[in-house]
Amino acid sequence: MEDSPSIETVYEAIYALYNQNTNPAEKQQASNWLNEMQKSVYAWKIADELLARKVDLNSCYLAAQTMRSKLQNSFHELPQDSHASLRDALLNHLSKLDDTTDGVIATQLCVALAHLALQMGSWKNAAVDIASRYNSLKTCFILELLTVLPEEVNSRTLRLGANRRSEIYTEFSDNLPAVNQLLELCLTSEANDERIQIRSYKCFASWLNIRSVSLSQVWHSNVLSNAFNVLCSFDGSNMVQEAAADAVIAFLQNLEDNNNQDEIQIEILNSVSRLEQAYMMSVTNEDLDRTVNYCRIFTELAESLVMTMINKSLGSNGLPHFSIKALDSVILCANHHDYEVLLITFNLWFRLSEELYKINNVVLTEMFKPYFEQLIGALYKHCMIDTDHEGLLDEGTEDFADFRMKCSDLIKDVVFIVSSSAVFQQMYMLLQTASVSNVTWDQMEAALFIMQAIARNILPHENEVVPKVVEAILNMPETVHINMRYTSVMLLGELCEWISHEQHSETLEPILNYLQYCLRQPNLAAVTAKSLHSICTTCRHHMVKHLSGLIEILKVVDMLNLPNDVAIGLLKGVAVIVAEVPEEHVYKAIKEICGRQLSPLLALVESTSEKTVPETNTSTDPIYWLDRLSAILRHLATKTNNEKDPCVVAIVEMWPSMSKICTRYKTDSRITEHFCRCLRFMIRLVSRSTTALLAPVAQQMAYLYKEHHHSCYLYIGSILVDEYGSKYDNPLVMTQCHSLLLEMIDAFIEPAFRLFSEKDGLRNYPDTVDDFFRLACRFIQKLPMPFLQSPVLEVIIRCSITAVSLDHKEANASVMKFLLDLLLCGKSRKDSINNEECRQYVTSIVNSIGEQLVDNLIQASVFSLQTYMLPDVIDVLIELMAYDKVQTLRWLNGAVEKLPKQNSAGLVTATNEQCLQFLNSFHSYENDGELCRSLREFSRYFR
């Protein structure tokens, strides 16, 4: 937008966008125009004028949103001398808002002003300034402003820099008394206004969440006292109570950072314990909202004290630290009748068990054992299905079924504390008493469910309880509840390790007969197939004699209406067994099980036109059959490196059919991706034994990629390089393989780089970047010298230097891996006969591109990449220094020198001392982690 549009033109565009009678084309045109206007430098003045005129809701909303967006993303457009006038204008707009103003507009303006305050270094003590306007701004807007101010400190888009953030945190700590005083005033002077009460507690929580305050600074705050009083009361609004709970929780979250103040901790523990009475009253009144809030508080307190209760109990001569009492309130909640309350506590138990597992102290484990015993008892009760429930729990749609699976995961994590055998024995006793007491089916089913969660932890030589449980399952009467049968089948699958033990091999046949019986029941087919998969995989040697029976099951598997992922699990189990059968039966078995997937695929190829759209997740979808075939190929195994191996012969014979399928669906990226996944397993299976697939697959991938730029073709290329790049001792065969592979990448280059050269091409095609540089990595790893001598290498290196700033996890990792492997390939390697020649090539490359590479790496680190990506940058820099440390350090100095020393607001990004400290870290460092921390800290000065 070259010239500033008139305000009337803006109003016309807003009217066209929001008017219901405008046709869609005009709406889109208006939307596009307004988007361009918002990006222009004129948007500041236009937004200010729209807010001043207050013509209608839509124009005010657009103006507020524009102002917020500009301050968030385009603050650099403003000269420094205009910051104060913009602040005054925004405060003026806020002062004119009232109760009739749309809340979204007020929020956008408050966020905009917060962004300005954080970026405007000259506005000192902004929070105090805002709080002092109590009489000129409406209280609700002051509270919202003070709430969003600390919330936006860590906004990634603001790029405040570590120095500015440090300054802000110090300022906030100094400003907290003034903010606290305002909140106390609001809570007392407007005690009957629920909205003000809620906003006051939210504001308090927001300031605590930045973790820049000490416990002693806040513990005696009247705001916190009021929040506890609200929580102790049985009356009042649930919304106010929830806001008060949030404030207390925000305070408790600071405990973990201040865990050395026993006196305050005792006071906090006592204050929270007093809420137990209010909790019990909420249970009596069946007020679930309040109950949940109390549970959140109890759980947060315990979680904040986890390390305190562990570390201080360790050094207390076997006596628990007083903080362990926080778990009493959590256990109280665990026994609540609603499982949603118990669910709130799960993260605490996961974390506590993880810490106990890491420490592995018997005395400490015994100290916490009673709490976990009570927890498992509560889980058992909550896992009981309603006795009136008809049919199976639906795992896909029922919340309770999802809760039970989370219970199962939790039990698996914590059971080591109370002993798997003890829990299994306890559950067995419940089953045993069923016949002589009033134990109902739901109680028995819950016991079986707990058993299946820990079945894999049972020692294989256990001979007392498990055989009786298995016998009881196999002899269940026909009339047993369907959920009992379902869970028993799950349990058998989880007992696969126990079944596979030599002592229990005689149980395999009756168990298989039982599972075959269950497989024919529609409600049990899916879970039975999963259990069969587990048993087939674990008991593969014992299952060979049952292969024919399993293949017969496969013949009718589609009549069972199994979900495809379950049928795939069954096919995996059968494929594992095929790998164990005698050689003379392998060919026939593979042709049988693979043919049952290929035949329908080929039928689809012949019967459907290119315009036919397959129905997803049905047998009309090629992916349905391709995924099955992938599962088989992935779990098969060849026994020799002979191309006449029956498995190899059977797989190679499949290629013409696979080629036909690939060509037919070349226009469909979804099907092509699944086809390439299947092809990957096929190549990996036979590559050790024969090169028969290399030429046809490489040529077809290269040809199809020129036509259709599916990045999975590049991925198959990397698989071919990995499998055929360096596996053959015969020099002639190796030369032929290298020639085919280099021809393939040469064919890939032109279409791939055509995409990369488009505007934002690297950003728009991250999958292609990822797969292309994976392919380049494989070339360096498997055939370094031929690749270093290839003319395609230079253009790939130049592209990689540009791509180091790509903010995409997988794509960037592949680019960095390529650069790292390139630098490493010249190092001394035992398996390389051309090491010196490789080193000369790489040294020449480093001298040519080193300076630009280091420059781009530093720029990317401070402006583009996420912090978790920085270790890859360090790896590359370290390898560069391994070639020439002096030169690399010189390049680093130059790259740091080019970085801006001030941001657009005139605030210092990194001082000379900080830059020097960063550069010095490269002169002497003990390990890679030290350099990573240095780069991470340095990058924060600019973020």
PDB file of N, CA, C and O in Angstrom, residues 286-310:
ATOM      1  N   GLU A 286     -22.998 -31.717  47.120  1.00  0.00           N
ATOM      2  CA  GLU A 286     -22.860 -32.174  45.727  1.00  0.00           C
ATOM      3  C   GLU A 286     -22.532 -31.015  44.787  1.00  0.00           C
ATOM      4  O   GLU A 286     -23.044 -30.942  43.658  1.00  0.00           O
ATOM      5  N   ASP A 287     -21.695 -30.121  45.274  1.00  0.00           N
ATOM      6  CA  ASP A 287     -21.254 -28.974  44.475  1.00  0.00           C
ATOM      7  C   ASP A 287     -19.906 -29.337  43.838  1.00  0.00           C
ATOM      8  O   ASP A 287     -18.841 -29.063  44.394  1.00  0.00           O
ATOM      9  N   LEU A 288     -19.984 -29.972  42.668  1.00  0.00           N
ATOM     10  CA  LEU A 288     -18.776 -30.519  42.050  1.00  0.00           C
ATOM     11  C   LEU A 288     -17.785 -29.431  41.667  1.00  0.00           C
ATOM     12  O   LEU A 288     -16.566 -29.639  41.768  1.00  0.00           O
ATOM     13  N   ASP A 289     -18.264 -28.262  41.246  1.00  0.00           N
ATOM     14  CA  ASP A 289     -17.354 -27.178  40.847  1.00  0.00           C
ATOM     15  C   ASP A 289     -16.437 -26.780  42.012  1.00  0.00           C
ATOM     16  O   ASP A 289     -15.230 -26.614  41.848  1.00  0.00           O
ATOM     17  N   ARG A 290     -17.034 -26.613  43.187  1.00  0.00           N
ATOM     18  CA  ARG A 290     -16.233 -26.251  44.361  1.00  0.00           C
ATOM     19  C   ARG A 290     -15.308 -27.403  44.751  1.00  0.00           C
ATOM     20  O   ARG A 290     -14.146 -27.177  45.110  1.00  0.00           O
ATOM     21  N   THR A 291     -15.817 -28.608  44.699  1.00  0.00           N
ATOM     22  CA  THR A 291     -15.004 -29.784  45.039  1.00  0.00           C
ATOM     23  C   THR A 291     -13.756 -29.831  44.175  1.00  0.00           C
ATOM     24  O   THR A 291     -12.643 -30.088  44.650  1.00  0.00           O
ATOM     25  N   VAL A 292     -13.938 -29.598  42.900  1.00  0.00           N
ATOM     26  CA  VAL A 292     -12.807 -29.620  41.958  1.00  0.00           C
ATOM     27  C   VAL A 292     -11.781 -28.552  42.326  1.00  0.00           C
ATOM     28  O   VAL A 292     -10.569 -28.798  42.289  1.00  0.00           O
ATOM     29  N   ASN A 293     -12.237 -27.375  42.710  1.00  0.00           N
ATOM     30  CA  ASN A 293     -11.306 -26.303  43.076  1.00  0.00           C
ATOM     31  C   ASN A 293     -10.477 -26.664  44.313  1.00  0.00           C
ATOM     32  O   ASN A 293      -9.274 -26.407  44.368  1.00  0.00           O
ATOM     33  N   TYR A 294     -11.118 -27.257  45.300  1.00  0.00           N
ATOM     34  CA  TYR A 294     -10.367 -27.684  46.498  1.00  0.00           C
ATOM     35  C   TYR A 294      -9.351 -28.762  46.129  1.00  0.00           C
ATOM     36  O   TYR A 294      -8.202 -28.743  46.610  1.00  0.00           O
ATOM     37  N   CYS A 295      -9.768 -29.689  45.284  1.00  0.00           N
ATOM     38  CA  CYS A 295      -8.855 -30.759  44.865  1.00  0.00           C
ATOM     39  C   CYS A 295      -7.656 -30.184  44.124  1.00  0.00           C
ATOM     40  O   CYS A 295      -6.511 -30.636  44.326  1.00  0.00           O
ATOM     41  N   ARG A 296      -7.893 -29.189  43.287  1.00  0.00           N
ATOM     42  CA  ARG A 296      -6.786 -28.539  42.574  1.00  0.00           C
ATOM     43  C   ARG A 296      -5.795 -27.924  43.559  1.00  0.00           C
ATOM     44  O   ARG A 296      -4.579 -28.022  43.382  1.00  0.00           O
ATOM     45  N   ILE A 297      -6.326 -27.287  44.617  1.00  0.00           N
ATOM     46  CA  ILE A 297      -5.453 -26.642  45.617  1.00  0.00           C
ATOM     47  C   ILE A 297      -4.645 -27.697  46.370  1.00  0.00           C
ATOM     48  O   ILE A 297      -3.423 -27.582  46.521  1.00  0.00           O
ATOM     49  N   PHE A 298      -5.317 -28.737  46.852  1.00  0.00           N
ATOM     50  CA  PHE A 298      -4.617 -29.788  47.599  1.00  0.00           C
ATOM     51  C   PHE A 298      -3.523 -30.426  46.744  1.00  0.00           C
ATOM     52  O   PHE A 298      -2.400 -30.668  47.210  1.00  0.00           O
ATOM     53  N   THR A 299      -3.858 -30.679  45.488  1.00  0.00           N
ATOM     54  CA  THR A 299      -2.906 -31.342  44.596  1.00  0.00           C
ATOM     55  C   THR A 299      -1.731 -30.432  44.273  1.00  0.00           C
ATOM     56  O   THR A 299      -0.578 -30.873  44.235  1.00  0.00           O
ATOM     57  N   GLU A 300      -2.018 -29.152  44.055  1.00  0.00           N
ATOM     58  CA  GLU A 300      -0.947 -28.204  43.736  1.00  0.00           C
ATOM     59  C   GLU A 300       0.012 -28.047  44.904  1.00  0.00           C
ATOM     60  O   GLU A 300       1.235 -27.965  44.723  1.00  0.00           O
ATOM     61  N   LEU A 301      -0.536 -28.010  46.115  1.00  0.00           N
ATOM     62  CA  LEU A 301       0.323 -27.910  47.290  1.00  0.00           C
ATOM     63  C   LEU A 301       1.256 -29.121  47.371  1.00  0.00           C
ATOM     64  O   LEU A 301       2.471 -28.978  47.557  1.00  0.00           O
ATOM     65  N   ALA A 302       0.684 -30.314  47.218  1.00  0.00           N
ATOM     66  CA  ALA A 302       1.496 -31.529  47.306  1.00  0.00           C
ATOM     67  C   ALA A 302       2.544 -31.571  46.209  1.00  0.00           C
ATOM     68  O   ALA A 302       3.696 -31.946  46.449  1.00  0.00           O
ATOM     69  N   GLU A 303       2.146 -31.170  44.998  1.00  0.00           N
ATOM     70  CA  GLU A 303       3.101 -31.218  43.884  1.00  0.00           C
ATOM     71  C   GLU A 303       4.229 -30.206  44.085  1.00  0.00           C
ATOM     72  O   GLU A 303       5.384 -30.471  43.741  1.00  0.00           O
ATOM     73  N   SER A 304       3.914 -29.058  44.648  1.00  0.00           N
ATOM     74  CA  SER A 304       4.949 -28.054  44.911  1.00  0.00           C
ATOM     75  C   SER A 304       5.927 -28.523  45.986  1.00  0.00           C
ATOM     76  O   SER A 304       7.068 -28.063  46.036  1.00  0.00           O
ATOM     77  N   LEU A 305       5.467 -29.433  46.830  1.00  0.00           N
ATOM     78  CA  LEU A 305       6.295 -29.898  47.940  1.00  0.00           C
ATOM     79  C   LEU A 305       6.936 -31.264  47.684  1.00  0.00           C
ATOM     80  O   LEU A 305       7.555 -31.822  48.599  1.00  0.00           O
ATOM     81  N   VAL A 306       6.780 -31.799  46.479  1.00  0.00           N
ATOM     82  CA  VAL A 306       7.299 -33.147  46.192  1.00  0.00           C
ATOM     83  C   VAL A 306       8.776 -33.262  46.548  1.00  0.00           C
ATOM     84  O   VAL A 306       9.205 -34.170  47.268  1.00  0.00           O
ATOM     85  N   MET A 307       9.594 -32.357  46.020  1.00  0.00           N
ATOM     86  CA  MET A 307      11.035 -32.448  46.260  1.00  0.00           C
ATOM     87  C   MET A 307      11.375 -32.149  47.721  1.00  0.00           C
ATOM     88  O   MET A 307      12.323 -32.720  48.274  1.00  0.00           O
ATOM     89  N   THR A 308      10.584 -31.287  48.353  1.00  0.00           N
ATOM     90  CA  THR A 308      10.810 -30.997  49.770  1.00  0.00           C
ATOM     91  C   THR A 308      10.550 -32.234  50.614  1.00  0.00           C
ATOM     92  O   THR A 308      11.369 -32.624  51.463  1.00  0.00           O
ATOM     93  N   MET A 309       9.384 -32.880  50.389  1.00  0.00           N
ATOM     94  CA  MET A 309       9.039 -34.034  51.213  1.00  0.00           C
ATOM     95  C   MET A 309       9.989 -35.211  50.973  1.00  0.00           C
ATOM     96  O   MET A 309      10.245 -36.008  51.873  1.00  0.00           O
ATOM     97  N   ILE A 310      10.562 -35.314  49.764  1.00  0.00           N
ATOM     98  CA  ILE A 310      11.506 -36.400  49.470  1.00  0.00           C
ATOM     99  C   ILE A 310      12.879 -36.089  50.055  1.00  0.00           C
ATOM    100  O   ILE A 310      13.446 -36.879  50.810  1.00  0.00           O
TER     101      ILE A 310
END
